Coordinates of C-alpha atoms in Angstrom, one line a residue:
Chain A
X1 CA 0.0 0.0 0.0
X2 CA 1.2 3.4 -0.4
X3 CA 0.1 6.4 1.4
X4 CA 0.9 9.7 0.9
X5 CA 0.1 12.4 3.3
X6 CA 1.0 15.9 2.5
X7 CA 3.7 15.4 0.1
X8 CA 5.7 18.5 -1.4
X9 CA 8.6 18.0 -3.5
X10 CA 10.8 20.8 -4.0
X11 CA 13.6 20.9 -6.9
X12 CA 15.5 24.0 -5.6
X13 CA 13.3 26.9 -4.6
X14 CA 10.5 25.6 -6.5
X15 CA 7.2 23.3 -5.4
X16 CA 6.7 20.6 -7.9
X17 CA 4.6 18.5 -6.1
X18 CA 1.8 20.5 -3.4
X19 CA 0.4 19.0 -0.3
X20 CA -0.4 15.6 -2.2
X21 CA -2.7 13.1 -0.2
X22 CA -3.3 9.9 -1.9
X23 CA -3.4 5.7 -0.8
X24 CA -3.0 3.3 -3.1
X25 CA -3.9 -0.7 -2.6
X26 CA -4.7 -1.5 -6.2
X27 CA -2.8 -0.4 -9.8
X28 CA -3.4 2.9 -10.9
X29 CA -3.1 5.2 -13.4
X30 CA -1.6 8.7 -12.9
X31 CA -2.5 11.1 -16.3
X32 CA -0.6 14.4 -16.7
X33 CA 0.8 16.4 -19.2
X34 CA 4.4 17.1 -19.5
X35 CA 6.1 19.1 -16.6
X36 CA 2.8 18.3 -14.0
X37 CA 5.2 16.2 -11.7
X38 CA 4.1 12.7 -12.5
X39 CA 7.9 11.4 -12.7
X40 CA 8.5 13.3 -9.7
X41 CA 6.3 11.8 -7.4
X42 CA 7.2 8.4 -8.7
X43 CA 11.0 9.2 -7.6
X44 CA 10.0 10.0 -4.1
X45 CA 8.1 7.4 -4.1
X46 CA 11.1 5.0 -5.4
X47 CA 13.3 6.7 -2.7
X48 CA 15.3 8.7 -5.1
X49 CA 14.6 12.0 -4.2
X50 CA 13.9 13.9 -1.1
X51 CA 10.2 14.7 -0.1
X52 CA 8.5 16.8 2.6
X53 CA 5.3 15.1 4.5
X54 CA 4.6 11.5 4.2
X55 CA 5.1 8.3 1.5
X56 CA 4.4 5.5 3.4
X57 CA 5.0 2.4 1.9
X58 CA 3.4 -0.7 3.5
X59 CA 2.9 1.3 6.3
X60 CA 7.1 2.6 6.3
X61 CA 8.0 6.2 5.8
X62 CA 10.3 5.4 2.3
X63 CA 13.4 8.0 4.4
X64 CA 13.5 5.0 6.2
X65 CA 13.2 2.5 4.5
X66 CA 15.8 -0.5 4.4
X67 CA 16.4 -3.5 1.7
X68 CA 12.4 -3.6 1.2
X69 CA 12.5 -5.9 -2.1
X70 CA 8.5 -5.1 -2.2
X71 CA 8.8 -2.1 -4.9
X72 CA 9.9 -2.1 -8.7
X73 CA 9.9 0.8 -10.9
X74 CA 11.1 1.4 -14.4
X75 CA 13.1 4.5 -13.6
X76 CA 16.6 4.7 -15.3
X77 CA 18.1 5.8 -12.0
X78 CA 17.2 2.4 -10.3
X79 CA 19.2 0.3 -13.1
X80 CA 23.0 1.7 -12.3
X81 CA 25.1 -1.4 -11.8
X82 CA 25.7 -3.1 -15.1
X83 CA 27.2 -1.6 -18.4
X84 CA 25.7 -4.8 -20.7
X85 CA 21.8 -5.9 -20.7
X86 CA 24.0 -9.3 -19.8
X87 CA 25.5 -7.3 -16.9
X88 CA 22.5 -5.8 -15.5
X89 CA 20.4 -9.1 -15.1
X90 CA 23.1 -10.4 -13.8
X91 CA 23.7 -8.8 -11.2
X92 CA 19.8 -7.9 -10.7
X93 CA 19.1 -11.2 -10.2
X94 CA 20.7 -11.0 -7.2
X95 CA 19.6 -7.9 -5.7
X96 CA 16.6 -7.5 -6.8
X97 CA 15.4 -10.8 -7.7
X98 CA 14.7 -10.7 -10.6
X99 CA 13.5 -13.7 -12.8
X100 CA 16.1 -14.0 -15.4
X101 CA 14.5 -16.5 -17.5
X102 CA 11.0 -14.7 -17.4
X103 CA 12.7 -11.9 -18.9
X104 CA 14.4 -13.7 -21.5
X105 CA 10.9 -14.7 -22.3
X106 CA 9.7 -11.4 -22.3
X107 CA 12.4 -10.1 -24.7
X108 CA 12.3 -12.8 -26.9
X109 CA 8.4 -12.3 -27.2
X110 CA 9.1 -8.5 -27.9
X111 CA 11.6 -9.7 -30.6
X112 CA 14.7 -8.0 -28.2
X113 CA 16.9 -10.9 -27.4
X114 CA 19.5 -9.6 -29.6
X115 CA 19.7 -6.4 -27.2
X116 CA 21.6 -8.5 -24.4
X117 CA 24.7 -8.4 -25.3
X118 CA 24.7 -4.5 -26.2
X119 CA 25.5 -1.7 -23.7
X120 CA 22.7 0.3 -22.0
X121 CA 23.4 3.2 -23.6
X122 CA 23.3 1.2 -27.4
X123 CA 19.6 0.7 -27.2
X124 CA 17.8 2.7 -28.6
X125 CA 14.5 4.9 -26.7
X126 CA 12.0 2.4 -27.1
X127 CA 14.2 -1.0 -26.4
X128 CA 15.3 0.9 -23.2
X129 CA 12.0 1.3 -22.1
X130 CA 10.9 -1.9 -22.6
X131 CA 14.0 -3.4 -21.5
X132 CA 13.4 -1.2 -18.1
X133 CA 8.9 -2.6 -18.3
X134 CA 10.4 -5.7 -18.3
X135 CA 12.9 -5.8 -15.4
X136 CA 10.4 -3.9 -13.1
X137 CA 7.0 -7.3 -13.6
X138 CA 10.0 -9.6 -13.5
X139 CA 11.0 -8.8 -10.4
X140 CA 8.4 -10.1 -8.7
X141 CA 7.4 -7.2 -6.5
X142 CA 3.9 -6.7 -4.8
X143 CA 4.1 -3.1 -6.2
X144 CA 5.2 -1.5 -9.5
X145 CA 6.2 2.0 -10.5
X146 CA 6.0 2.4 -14.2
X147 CA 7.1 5.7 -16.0
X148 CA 5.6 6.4 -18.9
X149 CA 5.8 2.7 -19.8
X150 CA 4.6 2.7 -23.7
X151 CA 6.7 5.8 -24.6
X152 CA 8.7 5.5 -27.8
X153 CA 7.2 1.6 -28.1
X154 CA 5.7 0.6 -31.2
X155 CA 2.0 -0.2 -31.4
X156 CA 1.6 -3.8 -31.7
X157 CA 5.0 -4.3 -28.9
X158 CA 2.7 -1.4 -26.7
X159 CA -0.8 -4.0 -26.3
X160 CA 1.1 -7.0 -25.5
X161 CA 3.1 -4.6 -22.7
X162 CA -0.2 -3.5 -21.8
X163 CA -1.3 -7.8 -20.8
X164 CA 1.8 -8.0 -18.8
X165 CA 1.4 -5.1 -16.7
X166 CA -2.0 -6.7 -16.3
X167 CA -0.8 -9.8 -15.0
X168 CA 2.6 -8.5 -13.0
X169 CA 2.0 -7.1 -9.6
X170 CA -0.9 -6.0 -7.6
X171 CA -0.2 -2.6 -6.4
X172 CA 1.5 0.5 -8.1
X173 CA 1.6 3.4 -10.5
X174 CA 1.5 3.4 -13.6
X175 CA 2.3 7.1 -15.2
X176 CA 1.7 8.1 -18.7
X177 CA 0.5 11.7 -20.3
X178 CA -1.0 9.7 -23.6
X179 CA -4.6 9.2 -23.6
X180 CA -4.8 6.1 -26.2
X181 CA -3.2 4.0 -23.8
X182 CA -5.6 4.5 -21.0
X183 CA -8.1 2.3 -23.1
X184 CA -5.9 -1.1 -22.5
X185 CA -6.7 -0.1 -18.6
X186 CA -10.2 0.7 -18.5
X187 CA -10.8 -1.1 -15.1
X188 CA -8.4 1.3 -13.4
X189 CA -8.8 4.2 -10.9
X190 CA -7.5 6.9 -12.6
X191 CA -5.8 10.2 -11.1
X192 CA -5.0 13.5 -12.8
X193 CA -2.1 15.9 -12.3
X194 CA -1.7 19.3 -13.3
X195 CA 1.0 21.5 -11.7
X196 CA 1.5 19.4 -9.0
X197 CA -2.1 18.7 -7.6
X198 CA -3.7 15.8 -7.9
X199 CA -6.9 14.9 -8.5
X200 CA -9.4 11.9 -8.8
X201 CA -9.6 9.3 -8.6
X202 CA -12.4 8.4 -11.6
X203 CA -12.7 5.0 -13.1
X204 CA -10.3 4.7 -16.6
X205 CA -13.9 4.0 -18.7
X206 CA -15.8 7.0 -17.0
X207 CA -12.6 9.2 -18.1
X208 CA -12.2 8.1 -21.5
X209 CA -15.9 8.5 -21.7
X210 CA -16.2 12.1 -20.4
X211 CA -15.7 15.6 -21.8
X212 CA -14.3 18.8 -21.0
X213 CA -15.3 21.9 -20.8
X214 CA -14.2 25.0 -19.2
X215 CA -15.4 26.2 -15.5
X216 CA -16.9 24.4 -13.3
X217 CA -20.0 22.1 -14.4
X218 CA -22.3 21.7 -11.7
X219 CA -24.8 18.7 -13.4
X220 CA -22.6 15.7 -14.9
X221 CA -19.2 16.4 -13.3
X222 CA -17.2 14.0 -12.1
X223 CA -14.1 15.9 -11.7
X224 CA -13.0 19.4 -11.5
X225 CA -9.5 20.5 -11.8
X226 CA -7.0 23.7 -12.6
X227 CA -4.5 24.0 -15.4
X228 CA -2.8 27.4 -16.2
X229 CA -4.9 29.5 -13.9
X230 CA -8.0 28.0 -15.8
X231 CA -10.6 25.8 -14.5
X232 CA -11.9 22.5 -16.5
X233 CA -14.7 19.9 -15.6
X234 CA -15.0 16.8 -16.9
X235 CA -18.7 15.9 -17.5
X236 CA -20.6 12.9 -19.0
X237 CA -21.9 13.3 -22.3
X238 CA -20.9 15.5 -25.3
X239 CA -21.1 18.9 -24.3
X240 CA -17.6 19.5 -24.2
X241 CA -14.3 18.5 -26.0
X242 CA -14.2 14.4 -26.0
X243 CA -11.4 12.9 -23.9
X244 CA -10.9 10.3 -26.1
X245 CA -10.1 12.8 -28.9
X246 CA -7.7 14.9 -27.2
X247 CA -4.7 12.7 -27.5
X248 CA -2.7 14.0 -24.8
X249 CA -3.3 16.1 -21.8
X250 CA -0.8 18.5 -23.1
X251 CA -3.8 19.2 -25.2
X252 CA -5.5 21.0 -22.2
X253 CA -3.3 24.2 -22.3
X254 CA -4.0 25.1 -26.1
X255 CA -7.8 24.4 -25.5
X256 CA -10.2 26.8 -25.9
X257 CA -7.4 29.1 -28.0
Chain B
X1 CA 29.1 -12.0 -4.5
X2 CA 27.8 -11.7 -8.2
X3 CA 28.5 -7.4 -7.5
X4 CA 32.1 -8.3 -6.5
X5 CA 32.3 -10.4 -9.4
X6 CA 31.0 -8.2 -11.7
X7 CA 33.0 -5.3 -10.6
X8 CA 36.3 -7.3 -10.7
X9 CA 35.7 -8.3 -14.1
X10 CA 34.5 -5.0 -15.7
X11 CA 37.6 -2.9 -13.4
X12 CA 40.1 -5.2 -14.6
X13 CA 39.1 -5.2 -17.9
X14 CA 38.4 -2.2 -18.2
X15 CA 40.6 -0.3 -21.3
X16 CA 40.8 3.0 -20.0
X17 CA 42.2 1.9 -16.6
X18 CA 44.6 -0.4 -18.5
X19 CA 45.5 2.4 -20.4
X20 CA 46.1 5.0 -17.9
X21 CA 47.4 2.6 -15.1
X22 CA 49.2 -0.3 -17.2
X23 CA 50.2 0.7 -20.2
X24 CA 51.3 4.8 -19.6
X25 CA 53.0 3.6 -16.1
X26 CA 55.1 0.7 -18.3
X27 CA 56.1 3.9 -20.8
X28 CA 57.9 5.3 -17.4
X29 CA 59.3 2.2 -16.2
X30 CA 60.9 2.1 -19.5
X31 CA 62.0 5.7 -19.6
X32 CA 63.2 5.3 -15.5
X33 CA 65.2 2.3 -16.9
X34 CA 66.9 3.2 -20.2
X35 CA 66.2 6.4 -20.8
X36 CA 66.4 8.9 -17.3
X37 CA 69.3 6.5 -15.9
X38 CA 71.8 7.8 -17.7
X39 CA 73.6 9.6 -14.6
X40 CA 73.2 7.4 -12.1
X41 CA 76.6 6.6 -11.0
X42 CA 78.0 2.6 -11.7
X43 CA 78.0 1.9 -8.1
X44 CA 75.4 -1.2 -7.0
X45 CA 74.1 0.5 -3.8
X46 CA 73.1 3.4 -6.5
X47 CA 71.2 1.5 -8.6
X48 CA 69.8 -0.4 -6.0
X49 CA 68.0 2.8 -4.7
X50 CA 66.8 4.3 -8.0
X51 CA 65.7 1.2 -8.5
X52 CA 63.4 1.1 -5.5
X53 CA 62.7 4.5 -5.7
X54 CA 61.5 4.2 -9.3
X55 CA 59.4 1.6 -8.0
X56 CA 57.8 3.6 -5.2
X57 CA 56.8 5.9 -7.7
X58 CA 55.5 3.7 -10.0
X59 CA 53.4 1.8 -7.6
X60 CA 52.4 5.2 -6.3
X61 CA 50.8 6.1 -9.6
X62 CA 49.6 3.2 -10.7
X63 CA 46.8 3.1 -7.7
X64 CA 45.9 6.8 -7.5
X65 CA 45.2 6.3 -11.6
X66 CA 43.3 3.0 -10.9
X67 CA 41.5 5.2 -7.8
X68 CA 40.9 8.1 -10.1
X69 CA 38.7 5.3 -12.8
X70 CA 37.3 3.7 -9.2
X71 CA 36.1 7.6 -8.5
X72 CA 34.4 7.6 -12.1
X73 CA 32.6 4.5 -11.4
X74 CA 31.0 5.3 -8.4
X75 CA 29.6 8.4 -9.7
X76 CA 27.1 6.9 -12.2
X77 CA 26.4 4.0 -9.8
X78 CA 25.9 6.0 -6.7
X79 CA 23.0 7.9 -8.4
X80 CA 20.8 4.3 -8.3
X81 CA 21.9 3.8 -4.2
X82 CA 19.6 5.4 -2.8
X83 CA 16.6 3.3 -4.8
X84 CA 18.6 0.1 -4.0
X85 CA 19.2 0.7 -0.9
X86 CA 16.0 1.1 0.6
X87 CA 14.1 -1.7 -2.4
X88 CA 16.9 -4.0 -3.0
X89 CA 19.0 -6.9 -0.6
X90 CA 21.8 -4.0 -1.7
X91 CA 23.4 -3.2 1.6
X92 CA 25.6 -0.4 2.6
X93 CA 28.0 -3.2 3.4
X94 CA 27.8 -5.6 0.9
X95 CA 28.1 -2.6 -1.8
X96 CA 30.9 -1.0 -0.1
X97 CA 32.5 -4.8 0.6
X98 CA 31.8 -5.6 -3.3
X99 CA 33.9 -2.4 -3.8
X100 CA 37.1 -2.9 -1.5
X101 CA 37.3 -6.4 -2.7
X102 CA 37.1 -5.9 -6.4
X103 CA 39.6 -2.5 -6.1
X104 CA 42.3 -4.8 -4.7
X105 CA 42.0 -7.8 -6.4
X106 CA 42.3 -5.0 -9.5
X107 CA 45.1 -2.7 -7.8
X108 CA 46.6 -5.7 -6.9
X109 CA 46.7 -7.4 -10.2
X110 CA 47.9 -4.1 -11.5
X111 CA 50.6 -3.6 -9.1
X112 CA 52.6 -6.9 -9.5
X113 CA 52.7 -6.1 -13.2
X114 CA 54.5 -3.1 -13.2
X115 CA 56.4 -4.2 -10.1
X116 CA 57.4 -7.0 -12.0
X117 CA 58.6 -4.7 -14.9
X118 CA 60.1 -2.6 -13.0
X119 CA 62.6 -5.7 -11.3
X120 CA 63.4 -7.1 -15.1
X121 CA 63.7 -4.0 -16.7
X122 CA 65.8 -2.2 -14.6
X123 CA 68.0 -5.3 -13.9
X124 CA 68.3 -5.6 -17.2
X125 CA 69.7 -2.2 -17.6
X126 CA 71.9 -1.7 -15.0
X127 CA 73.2 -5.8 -15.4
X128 CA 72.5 -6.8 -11.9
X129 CA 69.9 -9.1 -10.2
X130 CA 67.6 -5.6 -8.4
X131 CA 64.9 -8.2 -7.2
X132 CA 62.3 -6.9 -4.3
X133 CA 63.6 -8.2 -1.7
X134 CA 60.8 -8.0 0.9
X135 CA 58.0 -9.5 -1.2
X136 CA 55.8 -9.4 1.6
X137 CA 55.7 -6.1 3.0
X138 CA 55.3 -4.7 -0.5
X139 CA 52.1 -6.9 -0.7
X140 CA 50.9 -6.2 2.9
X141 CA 51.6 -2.4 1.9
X142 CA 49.5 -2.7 -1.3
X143 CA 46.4 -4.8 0.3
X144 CA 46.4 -1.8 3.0
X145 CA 47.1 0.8 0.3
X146 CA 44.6 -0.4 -2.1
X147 CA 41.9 -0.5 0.8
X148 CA 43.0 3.5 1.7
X149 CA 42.7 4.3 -2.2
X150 CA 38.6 2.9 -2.4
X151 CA 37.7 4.2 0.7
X152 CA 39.2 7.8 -0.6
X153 CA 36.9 7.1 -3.9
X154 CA 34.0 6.5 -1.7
X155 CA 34.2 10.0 0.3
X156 CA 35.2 12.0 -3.1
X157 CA 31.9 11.0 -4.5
X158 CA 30.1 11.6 -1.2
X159 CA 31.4 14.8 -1.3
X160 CA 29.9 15.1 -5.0
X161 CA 26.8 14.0 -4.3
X162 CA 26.3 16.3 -0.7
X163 CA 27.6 19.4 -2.9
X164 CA 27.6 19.5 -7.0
X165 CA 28.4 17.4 -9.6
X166 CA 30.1 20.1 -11.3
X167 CA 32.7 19.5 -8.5
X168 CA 32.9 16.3 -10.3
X169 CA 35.5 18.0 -13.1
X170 CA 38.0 18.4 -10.4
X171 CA 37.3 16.1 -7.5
X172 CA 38.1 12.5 -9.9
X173 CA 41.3 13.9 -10.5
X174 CA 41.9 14.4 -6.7
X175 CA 43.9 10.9 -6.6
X176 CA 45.6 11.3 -9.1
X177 CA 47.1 15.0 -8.5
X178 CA 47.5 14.0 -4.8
X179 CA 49.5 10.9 -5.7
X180 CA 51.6 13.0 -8.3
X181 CA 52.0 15.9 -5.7
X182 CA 53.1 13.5 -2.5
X183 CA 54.8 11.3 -4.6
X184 CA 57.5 14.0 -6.0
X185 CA 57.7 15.8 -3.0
X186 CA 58.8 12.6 -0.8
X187 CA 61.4 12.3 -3.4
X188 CA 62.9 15.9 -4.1
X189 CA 61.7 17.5 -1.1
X190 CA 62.4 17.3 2.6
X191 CA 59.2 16.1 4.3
X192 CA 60.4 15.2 7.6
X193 CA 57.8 13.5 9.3
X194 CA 55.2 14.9 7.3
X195 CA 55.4 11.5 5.7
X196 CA 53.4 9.6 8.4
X197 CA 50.3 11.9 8.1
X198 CA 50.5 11.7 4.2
X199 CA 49.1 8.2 3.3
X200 CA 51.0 9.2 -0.3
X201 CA 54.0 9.6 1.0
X202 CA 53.7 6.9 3.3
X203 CA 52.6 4.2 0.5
X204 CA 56.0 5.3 -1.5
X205 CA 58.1 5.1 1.3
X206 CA 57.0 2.1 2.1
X207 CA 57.2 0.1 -1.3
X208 CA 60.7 1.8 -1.5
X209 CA 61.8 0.4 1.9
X210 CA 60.3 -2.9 1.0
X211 CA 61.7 -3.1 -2.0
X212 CA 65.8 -2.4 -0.8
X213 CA 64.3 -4.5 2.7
X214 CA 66.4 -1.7 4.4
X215 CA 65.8 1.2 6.3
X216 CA 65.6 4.5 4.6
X217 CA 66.2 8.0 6.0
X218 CA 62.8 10.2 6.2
X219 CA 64.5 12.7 4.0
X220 CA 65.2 10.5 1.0
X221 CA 66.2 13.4 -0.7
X222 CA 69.0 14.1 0.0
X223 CA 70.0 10.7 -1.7
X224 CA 68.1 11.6 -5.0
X225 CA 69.1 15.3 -4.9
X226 CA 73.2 13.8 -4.9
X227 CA 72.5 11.0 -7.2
X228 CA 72.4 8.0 -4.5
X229 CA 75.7 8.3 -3.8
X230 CA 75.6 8.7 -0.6
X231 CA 73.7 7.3 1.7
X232 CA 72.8 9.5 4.7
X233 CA 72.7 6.4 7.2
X234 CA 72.8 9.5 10.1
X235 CA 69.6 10.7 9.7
X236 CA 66.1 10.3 10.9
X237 CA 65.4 6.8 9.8
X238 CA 61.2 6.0 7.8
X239 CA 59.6 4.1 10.2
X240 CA 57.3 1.3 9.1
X241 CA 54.8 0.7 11.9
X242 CA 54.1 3.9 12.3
X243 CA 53.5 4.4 8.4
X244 CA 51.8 1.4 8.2
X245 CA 49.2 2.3 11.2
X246 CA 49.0 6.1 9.8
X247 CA 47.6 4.4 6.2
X248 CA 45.4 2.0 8.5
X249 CA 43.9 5.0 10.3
X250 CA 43.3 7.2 7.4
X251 CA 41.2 4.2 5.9
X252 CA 39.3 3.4 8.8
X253 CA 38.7 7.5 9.3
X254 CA 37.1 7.8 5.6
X255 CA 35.5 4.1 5.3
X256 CA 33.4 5.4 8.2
X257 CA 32.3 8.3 6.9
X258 CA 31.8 6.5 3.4
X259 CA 29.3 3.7 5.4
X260 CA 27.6 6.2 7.2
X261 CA 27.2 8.7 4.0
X262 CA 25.6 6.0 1.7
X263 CA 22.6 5.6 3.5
X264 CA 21.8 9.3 3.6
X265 CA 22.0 9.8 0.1
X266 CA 19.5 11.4 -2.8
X267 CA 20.2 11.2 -6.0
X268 CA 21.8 13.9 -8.1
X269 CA 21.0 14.2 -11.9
X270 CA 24.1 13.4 -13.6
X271 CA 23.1 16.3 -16.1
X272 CA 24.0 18.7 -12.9
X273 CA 27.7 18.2 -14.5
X274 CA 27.4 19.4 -17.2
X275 CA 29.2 22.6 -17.5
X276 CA 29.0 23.6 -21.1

């Protein structure tokens, strides 16, 4: 489970994240557009960068937390140790426990087992990514922090990604600012960040479902929410702009222009 | 084990190091042994003593460069600590462990090769058998002097990592300039006992006394300076003990700081670095 409880992030003098409150026993999706802090929070959630308030993982403040093999995310920072894909499962195996021939599987199924004898830094975007999906469901963990997991993946490679995170691990985040994909995960509580607040949860169909328009709808709203200074609802029905047809969130700071 | 393994096998292979720490520090034993020996007078006890001295330098060098790639290392892997630390079986002290171990088997692997070139090329100039003659002491001094060097690595990056990586451009060189900067000052300068609190210092002294298996005076000098023809038996004589326990101290002073540092670590974007 994790808990958070008045979270700020800071990077320098400035507030990324803002008094977040959020717990999390299931797999859920986190929407924003670019810059809203999505990455962010996953990193103080993974323990890689500083927070103010509370993360509690499992019921443990994450500052204190100490070889907890519960928690696997597909953030570059967590996959240092190893200059070859050979290296890095190597020595993940060990310390993370990983299941090497799972991921074998895995790559072989994405058409990748010729990436493990190249470098990290030889693959290109999208074999990194995957190469990164992979690592974090094979490790067996109860919860899973994905970064913008489909990014730079082809189509057909980006459904069969979709089944596995499915299938691997019961709890997490799963973070992406691309509308499409939300429709593999239409079971899902979905939450929305803009500028550092978050917002939700609505169910992943409901979202997709909705429109927006701008102010604040009182009949048909499920959710309400800022962006630039500006206020959006999202409502049932087609009264607005669809959700489905907007792409990406980044969509939300042209709209209306 | 499969860290230590790993790191062993990537440090030893690794072609910069063997560059840098192999291959430029044999160009110097060749230079020390045909080419910058040409006035060293045709007296054994001479010879004997560039000799050793050539192979405190050398041995010197070759761990602060092999400490200067360790200090590279460690600052893309200590960006993923804190993450592995807290959701990983990676311990502070299995990390750290993983790292001693595979800098010495690597500094130690290193080390007997040039020491070895140093005893067959220089005998093979100067015509005469100029074998170590305390094998042992000279491998004590480099397991303890390999352990100093990692544990130095492991506080410059801590020191990286609680300040700027744009400190980065000058703090991996730190080894390096410090080994170059004791190194020639123990041999053309007089440090007096400055030696002992200079692990630098202390490491070349030591391979040189365990090399000639003989004491040496603190202000070696005055040998160099008049071409090792005399040897100034008089004065203050290098002690070994206390050389050896200063290098011990300084490594359990900065391994302490390096174990309790790692666990209070953040990550820092290694784009911070960048300074154009």
């Amino acid at each position: 489970m994790i808990d958070l409880q008045n979270v700020s992030i800071y990077y320098g003098k400035d507030r990324i994240i803002k008094d977040v409150n959020m717990s999390i026993n299931t797999k859920v999706l986190l929407l924003g557009p670019n810059g809203s802090g999505k990455s962010t929070l996953l990193r103080a959630i993974a323990g890689i960068i500083p927070y103010k308030g509370h993360i509690l993982v499992d019921g443990k403040e994450v500052f204190s937390l100490k070889n907890e093999n519960t928690l696997s995310t597909n953030l570059p920072e967590a996959y240092v140790l190893g200059l070859t894909i050979n290296d890095v499962i190597y020595v993940y195996e060990e310390i993370k426990g990983i299941d090497k021939e799972l991921v074998i599987g895995m790559l072989d199924k994405m058409g990748l087992r010729s990436i493990l004898k190249k470098r990290i830094y030889e693959l290109s975007t999208g074999q990194s990514v995957i190469f990164r999906d992979v690592l974090t469901l094979a490790s067996g963990a109860k919860i899973i922090l994905l970064d913008e997991p489909f990014e730079n993946v082809d189509l057909g490679k980006r459904k069969l990604l979709a089944e596995w995170i499915k299938e691997y691990g019961k709890e997490g985040i799963i973070v992406t600012h691309e509308i499409d994909m939300v429709s593999y995960f239409k079971d899902l509580s979905t939450y929305l960040i803009f500028e550092g607040k978050i917002y939700g949860p609505i169910i992943a169909k409901d979202f997709l479902e909705s429109s927006i328009i701008e102010g604040s709808a009182t009949d048909n709203s499920l959710l309400t929410f800022e962006v630039a200074g500006r206020k959006f609802s999202l409502v049932r029905g087609n009264v607005g702009r669809r959700v489905e047809n907007l792409t990406s969130l980044d969509r939300l700071y042209t709209l209306g222009e | 084990m499969r860290l230590l393994l790993y790191m062993v096998k990537r440090l030893i292979t690794n072609p910069y190091n063997v560059g840098w720490s192999i291959l430029f520090m044999l160009f110097w034993v060749l230079m020390g042994a045909y080419v910058l020996s040409s006035n060293v007078p045709k007296i054994v006890n001479a010879e004997k003593f560039y000799t050793a001295a050539w192979a405190g330098v050398i041995e010197l060098l070759v761990l602060s460069s092999s400490s200067m790639t360790l200090t590279i290392i460690l600052n893309y892997q200590t960006g993923g600590l804190p993450h592995l630390l807290r959701y990983s079986k990676l311990t502070p002290t299995y990390y750290i462990a993983s790292l001693y171990s595979s800098n010495l088997i690597m500094q130690i692997v290193y080390s007997l090769i040039l020491i070895i070139a140093v005893y067959t090329t220089f005998s093979n100039h100067f015509g005469i058998n100029l074998y170590p003659k305390n094998v042992l002491l000279i491998v004590i001094t480099l397991v303890i002097s390999s352990l100093f060097f990692t544990s130095l690595s492991i506080f410059l990056n801590l020191i990286i990592l609680r300040s700027t990586r744009k400190m980065q451009q000058l703090v991996d060189f730190i080894p390096l300039i410090l080994g170059y900067g004791f190194g020639f000052t123990f041999i053309y300068l007089n440090m007096g006992s400055l030696v002992y609190f200079s692990p630098f210092a202390a490491i070349e002294a030591l391979i040189i006394s365990s090399y000639l298996n003989t004491q040496i005076p603190i202000n070696f000098a005055t040998l160099v300076t008049d071409n090792y023809k005399v040897y100034a038996i008089n004065s203050p004589q290098f002690s070994i003990p206390i050389a050896l326990s200063s290098i011990i101290f300084w490594t359990i002073f900065l391994s302490l700081i390096g174990i309790i540092g790692l666990r209070k670590l953040y990550y820092k974007p290694l784009e911070e670095g960048r300074i154009v």
